[in-house]
Short mmCIF file of C-alpha atoms in Angstrom, two decimals:
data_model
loop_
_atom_site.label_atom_id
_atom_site.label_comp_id
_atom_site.label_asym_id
_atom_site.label_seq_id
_atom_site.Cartn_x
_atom_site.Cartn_y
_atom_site.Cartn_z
CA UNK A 40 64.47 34.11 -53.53
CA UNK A 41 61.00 35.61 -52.97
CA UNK A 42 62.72 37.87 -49.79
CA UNK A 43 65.26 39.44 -51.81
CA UNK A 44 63.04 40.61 -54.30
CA UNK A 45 60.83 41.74 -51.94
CA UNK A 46 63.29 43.48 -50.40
CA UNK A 47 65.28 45.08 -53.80
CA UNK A 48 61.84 45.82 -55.74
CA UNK A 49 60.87 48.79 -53.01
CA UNK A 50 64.55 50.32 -53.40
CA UNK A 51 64.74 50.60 -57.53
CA UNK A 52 62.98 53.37 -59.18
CA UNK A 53 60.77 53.63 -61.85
CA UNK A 54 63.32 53.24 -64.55
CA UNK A 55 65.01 50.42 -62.61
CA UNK A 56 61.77 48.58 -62.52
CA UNK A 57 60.96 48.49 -66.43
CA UNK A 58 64.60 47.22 -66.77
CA UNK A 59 63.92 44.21 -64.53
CA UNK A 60 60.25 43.41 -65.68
CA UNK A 61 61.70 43.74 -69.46
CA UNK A 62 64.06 40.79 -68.44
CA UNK A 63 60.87 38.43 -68.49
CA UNK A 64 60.98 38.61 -72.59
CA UNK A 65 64.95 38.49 -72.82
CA UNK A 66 64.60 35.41 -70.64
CA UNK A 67 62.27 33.85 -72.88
CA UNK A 68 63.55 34.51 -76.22
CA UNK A 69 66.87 33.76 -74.97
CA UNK A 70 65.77 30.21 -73.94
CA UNK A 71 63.88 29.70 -77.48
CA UNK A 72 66.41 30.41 -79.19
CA UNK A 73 68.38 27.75 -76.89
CA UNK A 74 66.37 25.04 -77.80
CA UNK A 75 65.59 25.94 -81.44
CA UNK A 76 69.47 26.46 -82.77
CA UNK A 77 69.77 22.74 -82.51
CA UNK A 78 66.21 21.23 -84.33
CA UNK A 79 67.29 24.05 -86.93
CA UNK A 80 70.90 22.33 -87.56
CA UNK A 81 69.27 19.20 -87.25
CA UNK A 82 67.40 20.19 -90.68
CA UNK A 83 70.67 21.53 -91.84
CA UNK A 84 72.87 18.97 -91.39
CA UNK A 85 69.79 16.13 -92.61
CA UNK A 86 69.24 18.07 -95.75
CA UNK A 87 73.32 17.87 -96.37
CA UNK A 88 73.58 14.17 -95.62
CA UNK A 89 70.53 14.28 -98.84
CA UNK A 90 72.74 16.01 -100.69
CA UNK A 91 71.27 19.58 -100.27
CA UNK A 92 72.04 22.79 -99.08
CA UNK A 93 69.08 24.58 -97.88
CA UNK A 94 70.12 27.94 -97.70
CA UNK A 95 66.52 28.91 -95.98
CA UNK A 96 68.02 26.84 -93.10
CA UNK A 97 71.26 28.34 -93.07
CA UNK A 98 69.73 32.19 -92.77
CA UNK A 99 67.31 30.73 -90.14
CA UNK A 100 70.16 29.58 -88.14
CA UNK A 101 71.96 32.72 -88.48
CA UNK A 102 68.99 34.95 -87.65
CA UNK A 103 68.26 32.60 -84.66
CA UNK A 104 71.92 33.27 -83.38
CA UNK A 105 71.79 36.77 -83.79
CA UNK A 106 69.30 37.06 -81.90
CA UNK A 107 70.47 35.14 -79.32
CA UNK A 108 73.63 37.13 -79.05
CA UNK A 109 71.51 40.65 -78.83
CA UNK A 110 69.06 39.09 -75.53
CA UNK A 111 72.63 38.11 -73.97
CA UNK A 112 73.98 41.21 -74.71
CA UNK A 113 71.02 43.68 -73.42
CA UNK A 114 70.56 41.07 -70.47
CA UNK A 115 74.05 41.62 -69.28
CA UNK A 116 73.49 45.26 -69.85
CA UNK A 117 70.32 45.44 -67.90
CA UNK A 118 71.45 43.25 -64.53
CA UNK A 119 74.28 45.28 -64.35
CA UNK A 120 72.33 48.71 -64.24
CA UNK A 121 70.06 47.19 -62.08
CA UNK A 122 72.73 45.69 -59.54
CA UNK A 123 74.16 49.56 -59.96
CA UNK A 124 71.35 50.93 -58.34
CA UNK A 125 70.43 48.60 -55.82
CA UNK A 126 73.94 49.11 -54.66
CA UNK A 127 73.41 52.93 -54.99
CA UNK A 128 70.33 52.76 -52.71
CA UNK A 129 71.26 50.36 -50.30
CA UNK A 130 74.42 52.45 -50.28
CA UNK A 131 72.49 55.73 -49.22
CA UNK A 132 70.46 54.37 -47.10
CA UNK A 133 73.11 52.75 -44.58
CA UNK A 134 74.88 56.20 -44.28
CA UNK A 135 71.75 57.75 -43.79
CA UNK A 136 70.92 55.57 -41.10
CA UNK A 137 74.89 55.35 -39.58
CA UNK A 138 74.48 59.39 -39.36
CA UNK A 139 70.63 59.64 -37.91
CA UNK A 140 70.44 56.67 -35.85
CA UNK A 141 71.91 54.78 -32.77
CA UNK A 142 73.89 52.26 -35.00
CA UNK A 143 74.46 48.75 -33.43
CA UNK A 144 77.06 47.76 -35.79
CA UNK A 145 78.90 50.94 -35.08
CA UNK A 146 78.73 51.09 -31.49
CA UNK A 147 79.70 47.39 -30.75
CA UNK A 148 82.54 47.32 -34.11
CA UNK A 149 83.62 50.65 -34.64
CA UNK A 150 82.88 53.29 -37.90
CA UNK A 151 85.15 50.75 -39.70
CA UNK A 152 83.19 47.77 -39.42
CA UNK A 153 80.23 49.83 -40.34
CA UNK A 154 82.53 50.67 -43.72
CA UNK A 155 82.40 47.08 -44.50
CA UNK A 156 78.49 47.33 -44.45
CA UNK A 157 78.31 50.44 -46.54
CA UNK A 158 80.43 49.12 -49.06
CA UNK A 159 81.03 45.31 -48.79
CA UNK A 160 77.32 43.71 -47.75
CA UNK A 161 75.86 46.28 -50.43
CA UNK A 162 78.13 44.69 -52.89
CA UNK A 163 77.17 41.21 -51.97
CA UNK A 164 73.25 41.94 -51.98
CA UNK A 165 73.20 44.05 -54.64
CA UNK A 166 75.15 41.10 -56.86
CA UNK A 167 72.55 39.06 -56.46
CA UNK A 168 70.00 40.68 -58.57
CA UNK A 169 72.89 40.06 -61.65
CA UNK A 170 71.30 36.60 -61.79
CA UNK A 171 68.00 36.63 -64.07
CA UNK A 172 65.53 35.18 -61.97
CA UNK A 173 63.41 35.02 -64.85
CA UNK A 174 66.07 33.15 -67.15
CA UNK A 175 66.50 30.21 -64.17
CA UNK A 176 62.69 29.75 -64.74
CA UNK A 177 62.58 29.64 -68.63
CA UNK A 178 65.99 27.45 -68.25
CA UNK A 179 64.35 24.77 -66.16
CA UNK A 180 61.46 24.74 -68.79
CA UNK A 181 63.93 24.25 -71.64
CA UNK A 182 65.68 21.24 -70.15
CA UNK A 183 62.25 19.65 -69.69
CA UNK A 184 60.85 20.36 -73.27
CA UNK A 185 64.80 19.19 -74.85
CA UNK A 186 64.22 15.73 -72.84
CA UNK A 187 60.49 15.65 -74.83
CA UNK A 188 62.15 16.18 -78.21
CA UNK A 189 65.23 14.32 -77.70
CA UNK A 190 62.57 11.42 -76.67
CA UNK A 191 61.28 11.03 -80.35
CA UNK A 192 64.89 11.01 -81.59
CA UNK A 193 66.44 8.32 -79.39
CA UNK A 194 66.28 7.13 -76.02
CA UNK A 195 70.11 6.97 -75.14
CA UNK A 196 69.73 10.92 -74.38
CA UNK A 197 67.60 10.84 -71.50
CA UNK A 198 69.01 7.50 -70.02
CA UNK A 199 72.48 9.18 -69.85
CA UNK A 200 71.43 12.67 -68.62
CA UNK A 201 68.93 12.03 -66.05
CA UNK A 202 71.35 9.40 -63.56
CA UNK A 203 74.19 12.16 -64.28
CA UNK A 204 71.64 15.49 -63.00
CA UNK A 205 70.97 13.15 -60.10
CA UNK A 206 75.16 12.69 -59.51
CA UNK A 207 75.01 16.53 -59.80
CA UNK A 208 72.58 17.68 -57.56
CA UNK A 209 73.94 15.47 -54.76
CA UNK A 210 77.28 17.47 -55.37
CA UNK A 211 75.97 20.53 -55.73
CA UNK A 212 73.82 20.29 -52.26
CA UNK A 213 77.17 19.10 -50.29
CA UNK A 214 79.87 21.38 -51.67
CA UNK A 215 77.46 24.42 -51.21
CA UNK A 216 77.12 23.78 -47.70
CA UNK A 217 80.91 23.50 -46.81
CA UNK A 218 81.81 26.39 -49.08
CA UNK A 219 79.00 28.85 -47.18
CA UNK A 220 80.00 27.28 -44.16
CA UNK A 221 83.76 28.39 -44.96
CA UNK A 222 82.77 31.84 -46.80
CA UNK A 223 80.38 33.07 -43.33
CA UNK A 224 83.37 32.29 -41.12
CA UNK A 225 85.70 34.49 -43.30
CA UNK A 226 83.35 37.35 -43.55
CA UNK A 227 82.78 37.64 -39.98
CA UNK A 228 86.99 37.90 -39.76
CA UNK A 229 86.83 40.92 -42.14
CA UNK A 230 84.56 42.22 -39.92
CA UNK A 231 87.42 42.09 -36.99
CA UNK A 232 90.52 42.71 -39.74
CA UNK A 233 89.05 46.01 -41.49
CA UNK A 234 88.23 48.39 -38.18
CA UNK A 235 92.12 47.44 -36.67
CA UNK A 236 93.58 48.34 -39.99
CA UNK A 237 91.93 51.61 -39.96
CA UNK A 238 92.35 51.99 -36.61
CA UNK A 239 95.67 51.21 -37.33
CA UNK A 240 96.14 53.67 -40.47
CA UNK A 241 94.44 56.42 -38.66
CA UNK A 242 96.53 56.49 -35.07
CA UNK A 243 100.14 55.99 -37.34
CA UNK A 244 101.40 58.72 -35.43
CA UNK A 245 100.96 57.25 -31.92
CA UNK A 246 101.97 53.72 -32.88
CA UNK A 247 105.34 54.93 -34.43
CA UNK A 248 106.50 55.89 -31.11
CA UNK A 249 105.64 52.52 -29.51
CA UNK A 250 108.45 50.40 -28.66
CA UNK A 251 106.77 46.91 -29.46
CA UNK A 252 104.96 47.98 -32.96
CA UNK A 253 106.58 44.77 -35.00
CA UNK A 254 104.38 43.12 -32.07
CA UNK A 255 101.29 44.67 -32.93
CA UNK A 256 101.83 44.25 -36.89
CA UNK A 257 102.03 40.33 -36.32
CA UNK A 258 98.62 40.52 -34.33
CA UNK A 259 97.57 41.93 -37.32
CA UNK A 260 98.95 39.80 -39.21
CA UNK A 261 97.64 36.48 -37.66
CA UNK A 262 93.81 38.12 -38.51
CA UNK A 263 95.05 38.57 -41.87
CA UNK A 264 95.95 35.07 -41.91
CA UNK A 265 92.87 33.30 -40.56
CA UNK A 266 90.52 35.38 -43.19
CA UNK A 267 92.42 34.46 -46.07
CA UNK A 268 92.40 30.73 -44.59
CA UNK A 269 88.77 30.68 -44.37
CA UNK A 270 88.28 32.25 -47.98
CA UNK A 271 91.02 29.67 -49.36
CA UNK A 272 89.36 27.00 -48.38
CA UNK A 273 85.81 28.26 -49.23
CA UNK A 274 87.28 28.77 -52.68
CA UNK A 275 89.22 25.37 -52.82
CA UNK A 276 85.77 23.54 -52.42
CA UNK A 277 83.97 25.73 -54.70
CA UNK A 278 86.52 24.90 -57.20
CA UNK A 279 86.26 21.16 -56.45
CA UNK A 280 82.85 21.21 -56.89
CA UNK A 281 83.12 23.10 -60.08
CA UNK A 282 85.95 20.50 -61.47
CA UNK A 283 83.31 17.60 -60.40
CA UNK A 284 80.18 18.72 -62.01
CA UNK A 285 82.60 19.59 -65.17
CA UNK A 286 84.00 16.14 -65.23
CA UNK A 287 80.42 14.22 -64.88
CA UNK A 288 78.79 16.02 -67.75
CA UNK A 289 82.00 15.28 -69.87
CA UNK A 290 81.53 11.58 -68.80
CA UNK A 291 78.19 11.96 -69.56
CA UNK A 292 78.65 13.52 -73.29
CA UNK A 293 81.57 11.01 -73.47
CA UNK A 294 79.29 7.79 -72.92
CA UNK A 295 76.84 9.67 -75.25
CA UNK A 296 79.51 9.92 -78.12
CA UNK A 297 80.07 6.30 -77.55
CA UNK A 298 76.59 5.08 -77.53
CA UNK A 299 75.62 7.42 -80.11
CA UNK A 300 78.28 5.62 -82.35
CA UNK A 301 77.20 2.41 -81.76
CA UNK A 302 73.60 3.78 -82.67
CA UNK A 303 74.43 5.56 -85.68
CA UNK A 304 76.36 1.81 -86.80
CA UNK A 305 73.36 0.02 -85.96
CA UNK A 306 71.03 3.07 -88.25
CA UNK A 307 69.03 3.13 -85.11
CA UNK A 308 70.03 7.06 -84.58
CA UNK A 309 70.97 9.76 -87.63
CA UNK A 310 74.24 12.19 -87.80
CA UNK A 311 71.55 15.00 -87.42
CA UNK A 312 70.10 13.61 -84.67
CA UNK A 313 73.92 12.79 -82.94
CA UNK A 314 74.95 16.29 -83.83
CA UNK A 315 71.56 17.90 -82.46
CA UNK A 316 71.52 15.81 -79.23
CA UNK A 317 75.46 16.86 -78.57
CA UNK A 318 74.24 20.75 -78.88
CA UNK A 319 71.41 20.22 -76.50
CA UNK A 320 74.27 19.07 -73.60
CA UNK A 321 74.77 22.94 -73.08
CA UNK A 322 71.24 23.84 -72.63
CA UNK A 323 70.15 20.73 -70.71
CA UNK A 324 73.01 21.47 -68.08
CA UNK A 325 72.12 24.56 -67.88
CA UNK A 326 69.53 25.46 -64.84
CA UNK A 327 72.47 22.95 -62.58
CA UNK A 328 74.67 25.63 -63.12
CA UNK A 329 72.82 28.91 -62.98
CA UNK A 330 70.58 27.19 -59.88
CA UNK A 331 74.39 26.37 -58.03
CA UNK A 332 75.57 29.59 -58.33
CA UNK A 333 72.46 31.25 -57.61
CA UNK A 334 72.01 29.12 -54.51
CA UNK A 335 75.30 30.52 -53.58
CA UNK A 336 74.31 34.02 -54.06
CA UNK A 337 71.63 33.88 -51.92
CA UNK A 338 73.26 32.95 -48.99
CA UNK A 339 75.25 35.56 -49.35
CA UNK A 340 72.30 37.95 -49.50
CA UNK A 341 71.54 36.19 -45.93
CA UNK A 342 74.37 36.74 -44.45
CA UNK A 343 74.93 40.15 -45.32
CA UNK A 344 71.41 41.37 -44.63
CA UNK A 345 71.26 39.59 -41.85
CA UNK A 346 73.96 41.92 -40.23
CA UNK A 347 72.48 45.65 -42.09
CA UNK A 348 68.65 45.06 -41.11
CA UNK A 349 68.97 46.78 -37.66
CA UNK A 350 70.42 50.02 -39.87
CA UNK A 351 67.91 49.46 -42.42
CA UNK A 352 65.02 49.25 -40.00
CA UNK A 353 63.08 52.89 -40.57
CA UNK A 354 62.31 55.06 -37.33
CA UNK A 355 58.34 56.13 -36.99
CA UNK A 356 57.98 59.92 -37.55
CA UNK A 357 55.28 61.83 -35.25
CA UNK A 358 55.43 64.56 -36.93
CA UNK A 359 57.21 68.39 -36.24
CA UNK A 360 55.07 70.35 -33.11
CA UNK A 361 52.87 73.01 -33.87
CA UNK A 362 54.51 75.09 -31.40
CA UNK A 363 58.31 75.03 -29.48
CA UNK A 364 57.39 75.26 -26.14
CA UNK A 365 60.16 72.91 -23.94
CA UNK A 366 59.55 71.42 -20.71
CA UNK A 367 62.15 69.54 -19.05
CA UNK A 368 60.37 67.37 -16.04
CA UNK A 369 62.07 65.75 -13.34
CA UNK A 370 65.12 65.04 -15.62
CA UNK A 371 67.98 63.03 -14.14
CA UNK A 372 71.37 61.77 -15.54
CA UNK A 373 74.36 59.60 -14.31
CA UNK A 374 77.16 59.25 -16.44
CA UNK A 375 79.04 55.64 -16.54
CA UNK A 376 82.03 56.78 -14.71
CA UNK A 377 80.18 58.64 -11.99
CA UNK A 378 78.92 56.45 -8.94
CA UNK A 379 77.34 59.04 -6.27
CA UNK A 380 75.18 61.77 -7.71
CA UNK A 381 74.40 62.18 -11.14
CA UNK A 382 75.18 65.03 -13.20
CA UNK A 383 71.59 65.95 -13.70
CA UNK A 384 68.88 65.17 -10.23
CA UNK A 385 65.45 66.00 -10.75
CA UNK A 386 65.44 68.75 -12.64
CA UNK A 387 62.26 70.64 -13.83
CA UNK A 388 62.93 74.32 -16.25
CA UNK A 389 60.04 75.49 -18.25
CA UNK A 390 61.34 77.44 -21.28
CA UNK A 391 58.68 79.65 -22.79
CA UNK A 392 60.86 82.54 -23.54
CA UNK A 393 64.90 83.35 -23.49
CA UNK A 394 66.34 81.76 -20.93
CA UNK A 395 70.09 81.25 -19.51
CA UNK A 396 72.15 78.67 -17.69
CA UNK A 397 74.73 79.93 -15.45
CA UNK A 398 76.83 77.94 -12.95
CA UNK A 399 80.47 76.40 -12.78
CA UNK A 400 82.12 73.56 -14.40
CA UNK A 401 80.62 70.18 -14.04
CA UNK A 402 77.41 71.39 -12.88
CA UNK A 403 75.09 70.40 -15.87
CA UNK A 404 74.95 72.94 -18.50
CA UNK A 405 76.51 70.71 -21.31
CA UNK A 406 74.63 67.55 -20.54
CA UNK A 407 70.99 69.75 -20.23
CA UNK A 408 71.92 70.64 -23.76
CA UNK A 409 73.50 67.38 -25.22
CA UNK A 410 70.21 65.67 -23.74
CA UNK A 411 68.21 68.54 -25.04
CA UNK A 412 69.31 67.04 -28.85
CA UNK A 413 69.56 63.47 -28.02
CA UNK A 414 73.47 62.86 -27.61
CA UNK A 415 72.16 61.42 -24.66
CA UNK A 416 68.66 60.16 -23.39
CA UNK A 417 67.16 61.17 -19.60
CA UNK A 418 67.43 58.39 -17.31
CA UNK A 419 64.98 59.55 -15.23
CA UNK A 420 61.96 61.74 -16.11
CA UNK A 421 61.42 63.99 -19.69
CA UNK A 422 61.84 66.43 -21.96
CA UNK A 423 58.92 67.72 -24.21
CA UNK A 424 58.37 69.63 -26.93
CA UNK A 425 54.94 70.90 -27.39
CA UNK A 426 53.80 68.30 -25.02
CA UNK A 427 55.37 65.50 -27.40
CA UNK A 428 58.68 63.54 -25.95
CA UNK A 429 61.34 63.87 -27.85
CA UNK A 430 62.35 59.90 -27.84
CA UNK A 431 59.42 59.95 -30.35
CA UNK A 432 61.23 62.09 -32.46
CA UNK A 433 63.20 60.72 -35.36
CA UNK A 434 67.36 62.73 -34.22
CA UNK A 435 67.26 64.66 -37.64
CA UNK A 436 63.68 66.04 -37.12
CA UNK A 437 64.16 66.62 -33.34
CA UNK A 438 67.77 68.46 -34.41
CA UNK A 439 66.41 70.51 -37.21
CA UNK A 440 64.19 72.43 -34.76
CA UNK A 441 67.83 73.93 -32.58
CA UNK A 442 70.81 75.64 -33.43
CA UNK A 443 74.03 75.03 -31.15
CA UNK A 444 77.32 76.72 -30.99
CA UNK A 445 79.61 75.17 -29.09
CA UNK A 446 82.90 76.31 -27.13
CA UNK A 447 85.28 73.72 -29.29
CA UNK A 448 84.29 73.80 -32.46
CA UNK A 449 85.57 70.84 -35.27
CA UNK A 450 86.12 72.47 -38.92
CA UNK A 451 85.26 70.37 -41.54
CA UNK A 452 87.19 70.72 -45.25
CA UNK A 453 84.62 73.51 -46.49
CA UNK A 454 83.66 77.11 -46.09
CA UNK A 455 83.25 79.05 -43.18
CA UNK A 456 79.24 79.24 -44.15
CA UNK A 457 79.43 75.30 -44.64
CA UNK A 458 80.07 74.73 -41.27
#
């Protein structure tokens, strides 16, 4: 919990940060209001049973409600700007880093896979943050101060809720690990699926004219298959889980009603009380459900980051040169597919003025320059600029200092001055 805040808190801006500090105070008056509603209609309903209507109780309870209803409402508001802009950020930076940087998930998956990130693990961190952290706190403090006044009413309250939280947190730990275990496996499939469908999408043209393309769909296919296998099942025990925990705390509430019967026979427990008691079941089952699902959400955050923190990671700036003179020293470069002599042996140029590079095809000009702005790094020897190597240079910083024109030139959808 304590990593992904520090890890969203950096990202927000100054408005984002009021918004999630100012959740503190919603969280508290929210669960106030949770635990006074019922001691309020416990006067109510006590005063009616006497044979008065205390209308001073009935605009309390009102007033209470309403204001219960406006902290939901601007809570719900506020996580979702705040999930907004996480997502924004997170968002900005990944393409920032895809573009500048030698991107791992990009060069082992494919500009597809790297989608996914962008978009799909920026969506699952970012949704964490829609959980106030601040409300799970205040809720676990309500539960413990509803036990302490449902103590000097009766003790049937606490003797039926506490075996039933201990039912529930034994299925709550157990269905949360097979469900993650089920959810990882079918996020690392849309990692596979996604970059062959736009693979797919994007080479139509070629794979229209291939004889066995019925073949190749049901490859597809069978991916498609196994992801929504492992998310079916994930959701199957989430929803068994969710059907369990429902059906002990109506057990519970139903042994309560039974008991509480029996009490109210015996004069041992009043119809406020009962009625009270039954109001608190909501609140006192509260942090199970908001601590299960924010378990959940968590893991998530895991296993998403978990696969963005190499594009996250920031490169160390050095700072522009004072001056542009170049040096290339002892340079030499082999491409993969060449096994005798490289491209590039041992070559030393000094450029302190204009200078040219003449000679036929294949001897070197184009790799000097793509290893001049990084396309490619020297395997041997270096290049400086004003004395400083330019692997210490962050790509965009190095690249803002040259200008290139190339012989095949790629138009993007823009003006002529655009590109």
């Amino acid at each position: 919990m304590l990593e992904f805040y520090k890890f969203a808190l950096p990202r927000m801006n100054r408005k984002a940060k009021i918004i999630f500090w100012s959740m503190f105070p919603i969280a508290l008056v929210s669960s106030i209001v949770s635990i006074l509603i019922p001691v309020v209609q416990k006067n109510l309903i006590l005063g009616i049973t006497n044979g008065k209507l205390d209308r001073e109780e009935i605009i309390k309870i009102c007033l209470i409600s309403f204001i219960g209803i406006i902290m939901n409402v601007l809570e719900a508001l506020g996580l979702n700007k705040l999930m907004i802009c996480l997502k924004r950020k997170i968002q900005q930076e990944l393409l920032n880093s895809g573009i500048r940087n030698d991107n791992p998930i990009i060069r082992d998956k494919g500009a597809g896979a790297y989608m996914v990130s962008i978009f799909g693990d920026s969506e699952q961190i970012s949704g964490l943050i829609q959980n106030n952290v601040f409300y799970i706190f205040f809720q676990v403090v309500a539960a413990i101060v509803v036990l302490i006044i449902t103590l000097n009413w009766s003790m049937l309250f606490a003797a039926i809720v506490i075996p039933s939280y201990i039912i529930m947190i034994a299925i709550h730990i157990l269905s949360n690990k097979l469900y993650l275990k089920k959810y990882e496996i079918g996020r690392e499939y849309v990692y596979e699926v996604n970059p062959k469908t736009l693979e797919y999408i994007e080479n139509r043209s070629t794979i229209l004219g291939y004889a066995q393309i019925q073949s190749y769909e049901n490859n597809l296919y069978q991916l498609f298959d196994k992801r929504d296998a492992s998310f079916e099942k994930a959701f199957a025990i989430n929803t068994v889980s969710l059907v369990l925990l429902k059906a002990v705390k109506t057990i519970s509430l139903l042994l309560f009603f039974i008991f509480s019967l029996y009490e109210i026979l015996k004069e041992s427990m009043t119809v406020a009380e009962f009625v009270a008691m039954t109001t608190y079941f909501s609140t006192i089952y509260a942090p199970i459900e908001i601590i299960k699902q924010f378990y959940m959400q968590v893991h998530k955050y895991h296993v998403a980051k978990s696969k963005i923190e190499d594009s996250l990671k920031k490169q160390i700036r050095s700072g522009i040169p004072k001056d542009y003179s170049l040096q290339l020293y002892n340079c030499s470069y082999m491409y993969k597919d060449i096994d005798t002599k490289g491209h590039l042996d041992n070559v030393t140029i000094n450029v302190n003025d204009k200078i040219a590079l003449v000679g036929l095809s294949g001897e070197g000009k184009t790799t000097i320059i793509n290893l001049l702005l990084r396309f490619y790094d020297v395997k041997g020897g270096s290049i400086k600029i004003d004395g400083v190597d330019i692997r210490d240079l962050p790509r965009e910083e190095l690249r803002s200092m040259f200008g290139m024109v190339l012989q095949d030139t790629w138009l993007y959808s823009g003006t002529i001055y655009d590109n």
